Amino acid sequence: MNTVGKQYGFRVNAARCTGCKTCEMACRDAYQLGETPSFRRVCEASGGTWMQEGAAWRHQVFTYYLSIACNHCDDPVCQQVCPSGAMRKQDDGFVVLDSNQCIGCGSCAFACPYKAPSYSRVLRVMRKCDGCRARVEEGRVPLCVEACPMRALEFGEIDEIRGRHGSQCDVAPLPPGSYTRPNIVITPHRHGCPSDTAQCVLANGKEI
């Protein structure tokens, strides 16, 4: 399969995601992550407001989930801040990490607004999602997409995905897409909030 010159991306259908974390577990198992944080993580967004009903007020609350990994951005800040040149955007659009060049400084993790890179205390280098690049070269989809029981994840050329589903990616608790131009499309949950809203927070931040 010829992947050169393509830009791949993911679609996340938040209306379908139940937060089961099967995508997370499939990735952890396949890549033997051990103590390393997951490459793909399920964010739990929650919030609410007070609604007036006559003379009374009631609290309207909501929760929805977003499965997030590296978004292989058009403007990857991880690559910009990497002092060793270990982080590189390839001809196939994937942003990959060369472990042989990585010095484990963590600059990429601090810079990435999606917290995609993470430090391995055992290997003493950074690790991140590469979009299951080897599988894609064989014509297969990434493991997380294959494993999702609700078919909430989709993978393919980003222009084709945007042609079918639009280009929405500014959904809380994620940052605005203008920061890095991520190759992700999000179909919002019915309670989905725009990025940087005060009405929605990341409820499971310690897990991300």
Backbone as CSV, one residue per row, in Angstrom:
resi,resn,N_x,N_y,N_z,CA_x,CA_y,CA_z,C_x,C_y,C_z
1,MET,0.854,-1.200,0.000,0.000,0.000,0.000,0.887,1.247,0.000
2,ASN,0.692,2.148,-0.941,1.486,3.365,-1.035,0.929,4.409,-0.077
3,THR,1.728,4.755,0.937,1.283,5.733,1.926,2.002,7.069,1.791
4,VAL,2.968,7.172,0.872,3.738,8.395,0.718,2.857,9.512,0.168
5,GLY,2.979,10.698,0.753,2.221,11.851,0.286,0.804,11.917,0.798
6,LYS,0.406,10.986,1.626,-0.940,10.996,2.183,-0.912,11.654,3.561
7,GLN,-2.049,12.095,4.002,-2.185,12.547,5.382,-3.343,11.800,6.005
8,TYR,-2.994,10.919,6.928,-4.011,10.121,7.592,-4.510,10.825,8.846
9,GLY,-5.679,10.427,9.281,-6.249,11.003,10.483,-7.342,10.125,11.051
10,PHE,-7.879,10.543,12.180,-8.912,9.785,12.880,-10.202,10.590,12.983
11,ARG,-11.299,9.870,13.029,-12.575,10.455,13.406,-13.000,9.819,14.719
12,VAL,-13.439,10.636,15.647,-13.954,10.159,16.921,-15.427,10.522,17.000
13,ASN,-16.268,9.519,17.100,-17.714,9.747,17.211,-18.087,9.711,18.691
14,ALA,-18.112,10.905,19.299,-18.402,10.988,20.728,-19.835,10.579,21.051
15,ALA,-20.707,10.620,20.050,-22.088,10.202,20.267,-22.193,8.695,20.473
16,ARG,-21.167,7.960,20.016,-21.178,6.504,20.168,-20.297,6.004,21.310
17,CYS,-19.247,6.747,21.635,-18.273,6.282,22.625,-18.917,6.143,23.997
18,THR,-18.729,4.977,24.633,-19.283,4.713,25.959,-18.230,4.784,27.053
19,GLY,-16.981,5.083,26.678,-15.915,5.163,27.668,-15.427,3.819,28.158
20,CYS,-15.623,2.762,27.381,-15.265,1.407,27.830,-13.764,1.156,27.871
21,LYS,-12.987,1.950,27.139,-11.520,1.880,27.099,-10.972,0.629,26.419
22,THR,-11.797,-0.027,25.603,-11.290,-1.170,24.842,-10.178,-0.739,23.896
23,CYS,-10.312,0.442,23.310,-9.273,0.961,22.419,-7.960,1.129,23.169
24,GLU,-8.051,1.620,24.388,-6.879,1.829,25.238,-6.202,0.500,25.551
25,MET,-6.995,-0.480,25.947,-6.452,-1.777,26.339,-5.830,-2.517,25.162
26,ALA,-6.449,-2.402,23.988,-5.899,-3.059,22.801,-4.520,-2.510,22.471
27,CYS,-4.381,-1.200,22.589,-3.101,-0.547,22.328,-2.062,-0.963,23.362
28,ARG,-2.432,-0.952,24.634,-1.495,-1.314,25.705,-0.999,-2.742,25.538
29,ASP,-1.915,-3.635,25.216,-1.557,-5.044,25.084,-0.644,-5.278,23.884
30,ALA,-0.979,-4.687,22.748,-0.212,-4.916,21.524,1.200,-4.353,21.608
31,TYR,1.339,-3.198,22.250,2.651,-2.545,22.308,3.357,-2.728,23.648
32,GLN,2.788,-3.597,24.497,3.421,-3.965,25.763,3.907,-2.719,26.508
33,LEU,2.977,-1.829,26.782,3.340,-0.541,27.362,3.766,-0.613,28.822
34,GLY,3.294,-1.619,29.552,3.744,-1.760,30.928,3.493,-0.507,31.738
35,GLU,4.593,0.084,32.266,4.454,1.267,33.117,4.253,2.552,32.321
36,THR,4.424,2.485,31.009,4.274,3.679,30.174,2.793,4.040,30.053
37,PRO,2.443,5.304,30.207,1.043,5.707,30.005,0.544,5.302,28.622
38,SER,-0.743,5.107,28.506,-1.334,4.644,27.264,-1.098,5.627,26.122
39,PHE,-0.884,5.079,24.925,-0.778,5.928,23.742,-2.132,6.552,23.431
40,ARG,-3.187,5.750,23.560,-4.556,6.250,23.363,-5.239,6.285,24.713
41,ARG,-5.925,7.391,24.975,-6.552,7.589,26.275,-8.001,8.051,26.089
42,VAL,-8.844,7.625,26.982,-10.254,8.017,26.925,-10.486,9.148,27.917
43,CYS,-10.826,10.318,27.394,-11.107,11.480,28.234,-12.575,11.477,28.644
44,GLU,-12.817,11.738,29.913,-14.186,11.878,30.408,-14.470,13.351,30.639
45,ALA,-15.324,13.916,29.829,-15.700,15.323,29.960,-17.010,15.415,30.729
46,SER,-17.065,16.308,31.685,-18.300,16.447,32.458,-18.531,17.905,32.817
47,GLY,-19.745,18.204,33.110,-20.096,19.570,33.470,-21.570,19.687,33.751
48,GLY,-22.051,20.914,33.794,-23.459,21.124,34.052,-23.755,22.572,34.387
49,THR,-24.998,22.840,34.576,-25.429,24.195,34.901,-26.747,24.118,35.661
50,TRP,-27.172,25.257,36.192,-28.455,25.321,36.888,-29.536,25.782,35.920
51,MET,-30.674,25.108,35.945,-31.798,25.427,35.073,-32.984,25.863,35.930
52,GLN,-33.600,26.972,35.552,-34.748,27.453,36.307,-36.039,26.862,35.761
53,GLU,-36.855,26.363,36.646,-38.170,25.828,36.297,-39.189,26.495,37.210
54,GLY,-39.795,27.552,36.723,-40.714,28.315,37.551,-39.963,28.999,38.678
55,ALA,-40.381,28.721,39.907,-39.714,29.308,41.070,-38.575,28.434,41.579
56,ALA,-38.397,27.272,40.951,-37.373,26.324,41.409,-36.178,26.280,40.444
57,TRP,-35.070,25.758,40.949,-33.863,25.556,40.153,-33.433,24.104,40.257
58,ARG,-32.986,23.552,39.157,-32.459,22.184,39.188,-31.112,22.147,38.482
59,HIS,-30.313,21.170,38.860,-28.968,21.043,38.310,-28.999,20.077,37.118
60,GLN,-28.617,20.548,35.940,-28.562,19.699,34.752,-27.105,19.321,34.495
61,VAL,-26.773,18.040,34.614,-25.391,17.590,34.473,-25.253,16.678,33.250
62,PHE,-24.019,16.524,32.786,-23.759,15.670,31.627,-22.352,15.093,31.705
63,THR,-22.149,14.020,30.970,-20.839,13.390,30.809,-20.762,12.820,29.404
64,TYR,-19.610,12.973,28.767,-19.372,12.303,27.491,-17.898,11.957,27.395
65,TYR,-17.566,11.115,26.426,-16.207,10.578,26.324,-15.589,10.880,24.960
66,LEU,-14.271,11.069,24.971,-13.503,11.259,23.742,-12.272,10.371,23.804
67,SER,-12.088,9.529,22.800,-10.902,8.674,22.705,-9.845,9.431,21.912
68,ILE,-8.715,9.741,22.570,-7.712,10.618,21.981,-6.324,9.986,22.008
69,ALA,-5.596,10.139,20.912,-4.197,9.721,20.839,-3.421,10.838,20.145
70,CYS,-2.270,10.526,19.587,-1.552,11.520,18.794,-2.396,11.863,17.573
71,ASN,-2.500,13.150,17.273,-3.322,13.600,16.152,-2.508,13.883,14.890
72,HIS,-1.205,13.571,14.925,-0.342,13.702,13.743,-0.590,15.034,13.042
73,CYS,-0.413,16.077,13.843,-0.776,17.438,13.452,-0.009,17.948,12.233
74,ASP,-0.633,18.864,11.517,0.049,19.534,10.410,1.152,20.447,10.919
75,ASP,0.976,20.953,12.138,1.955,21.857,12.735,2.366,21.290,14.096
76,PRO,3.087,20.168,14.093,3.389,19.468,15.347,4.393,20.222,16.227
77,VAL,3.911,20.731,17.351,4.813,21.466,18.246,5.834,20.536,18.891
78,CYS,5.516,19.266,18.990,6.469,18.305,19.554,7.744,18.270,18.716
79,GLN,7.587,18.316,17.408,8.746,18.327,16.512,9.523,19.633,16.646
80,GLN,8.813,20.730,16.815,9.458,22.038,16.898,10.348,22.171,18.130
81,VAL,9.927,21.571,19.250,10.682,21.752,20.491,11.687,20.640,20.756
82,CYS,11.653,19.556,19.999,12.559,18.423,20.239,14.002,18.842,19.952
83,PRO,14.896,18.830,20.950,16.267,19.302,20.744,17.168,18.310,20.013
84,SER,16.756,17.044,19.952,17.616,16.027,19.346,17.194,15.636,17.935
85,GLY,16.045,16.146,17.464,15.550,15.773,16.146,14.912,14.403,16.105
86,ALA,14.556,13.877,17.296,13.971,12.531,17.365,12.527,12.502,16.887
87,MET,11.853,13.634,16.982,10.440,13.701,16.599,10.349,14.270,15.183
88,ARG,9.734,13.504,14.288,9.689,13.939,12.895,8.347,13.599,12.253
89,LYS,7.867,14.508,11.415,6.664,14.247,10.621,7.099,13.622,9.304
90,GLN,6.568,12.442,8.992,6.987,11.668,7.836,6.194,12.028,6.573
91,ASP,6.638,11.481,5.446,5.972,11.730,4.167,4.546,11.192,4.137
92,ASP,4.254,10.204,4.997,2.904,9.652,5.041,2.012,10.403,6.037
93,GLY,2.541,11.491,6.604,1.742,12.310,7.500,1.820,11.936,8.962
94,PHE,2.380,10.769,9.274,2.493,10.363,10.667,3.643,11.102,11.345
95,VAL,3.435,11.483,12.585,4.504,12.050,13.406,5.080,10.900,14.226
96,VAL,6.336,10.593,14.000,6.948,9.437,14.651,8.124,9.865,15.515
97,LEU,8.471,9.003,16.461,9.552,9.256,17.398,10.657,8.226,17.198
98,ASP,11.870,8.678,16.945,13.024,7.802,16.808,13.644,7.603,18.184
99,SER,13.415,6.443,18.770,13.896,6.174,20.124,15.413,6.196,20.222
100,ASN,16.094,5.927,19.116,17.559,5.926,19.130,18.124,7.338,19.255
101,GLN,17.341,8.327,18.878,17.784,9.710,18.972,17.218,10.432,20.189
102,CYS,16.155,9.885,20.763,15.488,10.534,21.888,16.388,10.559,23.119
103,ILE,16.432,11.715,23.805,17.229,11.836,25.030,16.336,11.864,26.277
104,GLY,15.040,11.713,26.083,14.118,11.632,27.212,13.944,12.909,27.992
105,CYS,14.134,14.044,27.354,14.062,15.325,28.070,12.637,15.731,28.431
106,GLY,11.660,15.228,27.691,10.264,15.533,27.982,9.742,16.817,27.380
107,SER,10.550,17.493,26.560,10.101,18.761,25.959,8.851,18.569,25.125
108,CYS,8.775,17.465,24.397,7.620,17.196,23.538,6.348,17.027,24.357
109,ALA,6.468,16.366,25.511,5.301,16.137,26.357,4.770,17.448,26.937
110,PHE,5.674,18.343,27.316,5.258,19.637,27.844,4.597,20.491,26.771
111,ALA,5.072,20.373,25.538,4.570,21.223,24.456,3.252,20.729,23.874
112,CYS,3.059,19.420,23.806,1.880,18.859,23.139,0.602,19.172,23.913
113,PRO,-0.357,19.855,23.297,-1.607,20.174,24.002,-2.504,18.961,24.198
114,TYR,-2.181,17.841,23.534,-2.969,16.615,23.655,-2.296,15.572,24.548
115,LYS,-1.122,15.913,25.104,-0.368,15.025,25.993,-0.090,13.674,25.336
116,ALA,0.231,13.696,24.055,0.448,12.447,23.333,1.753,11.745,23.728
117,PRO,2.893,12.437,23.793,4.128,11.743,24.191,4.158,11.517,25.708
118,SER,4.781,10.433,26.119,4.931,10.151,27.543,6.295,9.521,27.794
119,TYR,6.774,9.646,29.003,8.117,9.175,29.357,8.078,7.755,29.900
120,SER,8.999,6.911,29.411,9.140,5.553,29.924,10.303,5.520,30.906
121,ARG,9.989,5.252,32.170,11.044,5.185,33.190,11.956,3.995,32.978
122,VAL,11.447,2.955,32.342,12.252,1.756,32.087,13.204,1.979,30.913
123,LEU,12.670,2.498,29.800,13.492,2.714,28.605,14.254,4.033,28.635
124,ARG,13.802,4.942,29.488,14.417,6.269,29.647,14.354,7.102,28.357
125,VAL,13.296,6.915,27.635,13.027,7.712,26.437,11.535,8.017,26.405
126,MET,11.152,8.898,25.503,9.741,9.196,25.308,9.123,8.139,24.396
127,ARG,7.813,7.955,24.530,7.084,7.041,23.650,5.783,7.724,23.228
128,LYS,5.254,7.330,22.069,3.999,7.921,21.595,3.371,7.039,20.523
129,CYS,2.119,7.329,20.240,1.390,6.661,19.163,2.002,7.011,17.809
130,ASP,2.187,6.001,16.974,2.657,6.258,15.599,1.570,5.937,14.583
131,GLY,0.318,5.859,15.069,-0.796,5.564,14.173,-0.809,4.135,13.668
132,CYS,-0.110,3.232,14.398,0.031,1.846,13.919,0.548,1.858,12.478
133,ARG,1.598,2.612,12.275,2.128,2.861,10.935,2.417,1.567,10.162
134,ALA,2.980,0.572,10.832,3.304,-0.687,10.161,2.042,-1.386,9.665
135,ARG,0.977,-1.349,10.454,-0.289,-1.949,10.033,-0.874,-1.202,8.841
136,VAL,-0.801,0.116,8.880,-1.356,0.921,7.790,-0.628,0.639,6.486
137,GLU,0.692,0.445,6.554,1.464,0.128,5.349,1.046,-1.211,4.746
138,GLU,0.470,-2.086,5.591,-0.020,-3.390,5.123,-1.477,-3.320,4.682
139,GLY,-2.064,-2.124,4.754,-3.456,-1.973,4.334,-4.469,-2.221,5.431
140,ARG,-4.006,-2.286,6.683,-4.910,-2.510,7.810,-5.118,-1.209,8.586
141,VAL,-6.151,-1.188,9.418,-6.427,-0.001,10.235,-5.704,-0.136,11.568
142,PRO,-5.497,0.976,12.282,-4.885,0.905,13.612,-5.669,0.007,14.561
143,LEU,-4.967,-0.554,15.530,-5.566,-1.502,16.464,-6.747,-0.918,17.229
144,CYS,-6.636,0.340,17.626,-7.713,0.952,18.404,-9.010,1.001,17.614
145,VAL,-8.893,1.288,16.322,-10.071,1.360,15.459,-10.695,-0.025,15.312
146,GLU,-9.847,-1.012,15.122,-10.327,-2.389,14.947,-10.988,-2.915,16.210
147,ALA,-10.491,-2.495,17.384,-10.963,-3.051,18.648,-12.252,-2.412,19.156
148,CYS,-12.558,-1.193,18.737,-13.703,-0.470,19.304,-15.018,-1.209,19.062
149,PRO,-15.700,-1.644,20.128,-16.939,-2.405,19.937,-18.108,-1.552,19.457
150,MET,-18.026,-0.239,19.669,-19.109,0.654,19.276,-18.854,1.324,17.925
151,ARG,-17.712,1.003,17.302,-17.315,1.618,16.029,-17.346,3.151,16.140
152,ALA,-16.809,3.616,17.272,-16.753,5.057,17.510,-15.506,5.688,16.900
153,LEU,-14.576,4.861,16.423,-13.345,5.359,15.820,-13.296,5.002,14.340
154,GLU,-12.794,5.925,13.550,-12.629,5.714,12.113,-11.257,6.226,11.719
155,PHE,-10.639,5.576,10.742,-9.298,5.973,10.299,-9.255,5.996,8.778
156,GLY,-8.504,6.934,8.238,-8.339,6.998,6.790,-7.678,8.296,6.395
157,GLU,-7.692,8.589,5.105,-7.150,9.864,4.650,-8.043,10.981,5.184
158,ILE,-7.419,11.959,5.795,-8.186,12.966,6.524,-9.101,13.774,5.615
159,ASP,-8.691,14.028,4.374,-9.566,14.783,3.469,-10.856,14.020,3.185
160,GLU,-10.758,12.697,3.079,-11.944,11.889,2.833,-12.856,11.869,4.062
161,ILE,-12.241,11.778,5.242,-13.022,11.787,6.477,-13.737,13.122,6.641
162,ARG,-13.025,14.213,6.378,-13.652,15.540,6.483,-14.749,15.728,5.446
163,GLY,-14.572,15.105,4.274,-15.598,15.193,3.250,-16.886,14.520,3.675
164,ARG,-16.779,13.477,4.487,-17.966,12.747,4.950,-18.549,13.324,6.239
165,HIS,-17.682,13.813,7.120,-18.140,14.146,8.467,-17.859,15.588,8.899
166,GLY,-17.322,16.424,8.018,-17.010,17.787,8.412,-15.622,17.886,9.030
167,SER,-15.309,19.021,9.603,-13.959,19.250,10.118,-13.938,19.680,11.581
168,GLN,-15.019,19.425,12.308,-15.083,19.814,13.709,-14.008,19.110,14.537
169,CYS,-13.242,19.881,15.291,-12.269,19.286,16.211,-12.155,20.082,17.504
170,ASP,-12.852,21.210,17.571,-12.793,22.062,18.756,-13.876,21.671,19.753
171,VAL,-13.648,20.563,20.445,-14.612,20.046,21.411,-13.909,19.883,22.757
172,ALA,-14.489,20.432,23.809,-13.925,20.304,25.158,-13.927,18.841,25.587
173,PRO,-12.890,18.404,26.338,-11.852,19.201,26.980,-10.588,19.399,26.128
174,LEU,-10.678,19.238,24.826,-9.521,19.431,23.956,-9.300,20.919,23.678
175,PRO,-8.069,21.301,23.359,-7.788,22.698,23.030,-8.268,23.030,21.620
176,PRO,-8.329,24.296,21.271,-8.703,24.672,19.906,-7.734,24.091,18.880
177,GLY,-8.274,23.652,17.754,-7.456,23.042,16.721,-6.474,23.996,16.071
178,SER,-6.696,25.296,16.230,-5.807,26.282,15.626,-4.402,26.228,16.198
179,TYR,-4.226,25.615,17.366,-2.908,25.543,17.983,-1.932,24.723,17.145
180,THR,-2.370,23.546,16.702,-1.450,22.628,16.007,-2.014,22.068,14.707
181,ARG,-3.248,22.413,14.358,-3.930,21.887,13.178,-3.931,20.349,13.182
182,PRO,-4.601,19.749,14.152,-4.628,18.295,14.287,-5.417,17.618,13.179
183,ASN,-5.021,16.417,12.833,-5.740,15.638,11.823,-6.722,14.704,12.519
184,ILE,-7.750,15.335,13.048,-8.805,14.611,13.755,-10.136,15.299,13.482
185,VAL,-11.160,14.513,13.362,-12.525,15.018,13.212,-13.344,14.444,14.359
186,ILE,-14.083,15.285,15.031,-14.903,14.844,16.154,-16.378,15.075,15.840
187,THR,-17.137,14.006,15.921,-18.589,14.130,15.852,-19.054,14.301,17.292
188,PRO,-19.503,15.493,17.665,-19.770,15.773,19.081,-20.933,14.972,19.658
189,HIS,-20.844,14.716,20.935,-21.954,14.205,21.717,-23.019,15.294,21.774
190,ARG,-24.251,14.949,22.045,-25.324,15.956,22.067,-25.089,17.007,23.149
191,HIS,-24.284,16.661,24.166,-23.944,17.635,25.198,-22.547,18.230,24.965
192,GLY,-21.956,17.942,23.816,-20.599,18.396,23.542,-20.451,19.902,23.665
193,CYS,-19.388,20.322,24.326,-19.119,21.745,24.544,-17.952,22.191,23.668
194,PRO,-17.901,23.443,23.290,-16.764,23.942,22.532,-15.502,23.997,23.382
195,SER,-14.349,23.984,22.738,-13.084,24.056,23.457,-13.024,25.308,24.334
196,ASP,-12.266,25.176,25.429,-12.013,26.303,26.341,-13.270,26.866,26.991
197,THR,-14.305,26.046,27.151,-15.488,26.507,27.857,-15.344,26.216,29.342
198,ALA,-15.870,27.075,30.162,-15.791,26.896,31.604,-16.842,25.910,32.111
199,GLN,-17.788,25.542,31.257,-18.880,24.668,31.688,-18.529,23.191,31.587
200,CYS,-17.343,22.875,31.096,-16.955,21.469,30.915,-15.527,21.283,31.401
201,VAL,-15.285,20.207,32.155,-13.954,19.927,32.689,-13.565,18.485,32.362
202,LEU,-12.253,18.210,32.458,-11.742,16.855,32.301,-11.855,16.160,33.641
203,ALA,-12.780,15.223,33.749,-13.075,14.595,35.038,-12.035,13.575,35.463
204,ASN,-11.340,12.946,34.512,-10.361,11.909,34.835,-8.943,12.357,34.489
205,GLY,-8.628,13.597,34.832,-7.332,14.155,34.483,-6.145,13.382,35.015
206,LYS,-6.274,12.724,36.171,-5.150,11.967,36.737,-4.822,10.730,35.930
207,GLU,-5.762,10.274,35.089,-5.536,9.088,34.268,-4.933,9.434,32.920
208,ILE,-4.964,10.703,32.545,-4.553,11.114,31.195,-3.073,11.485,31.164
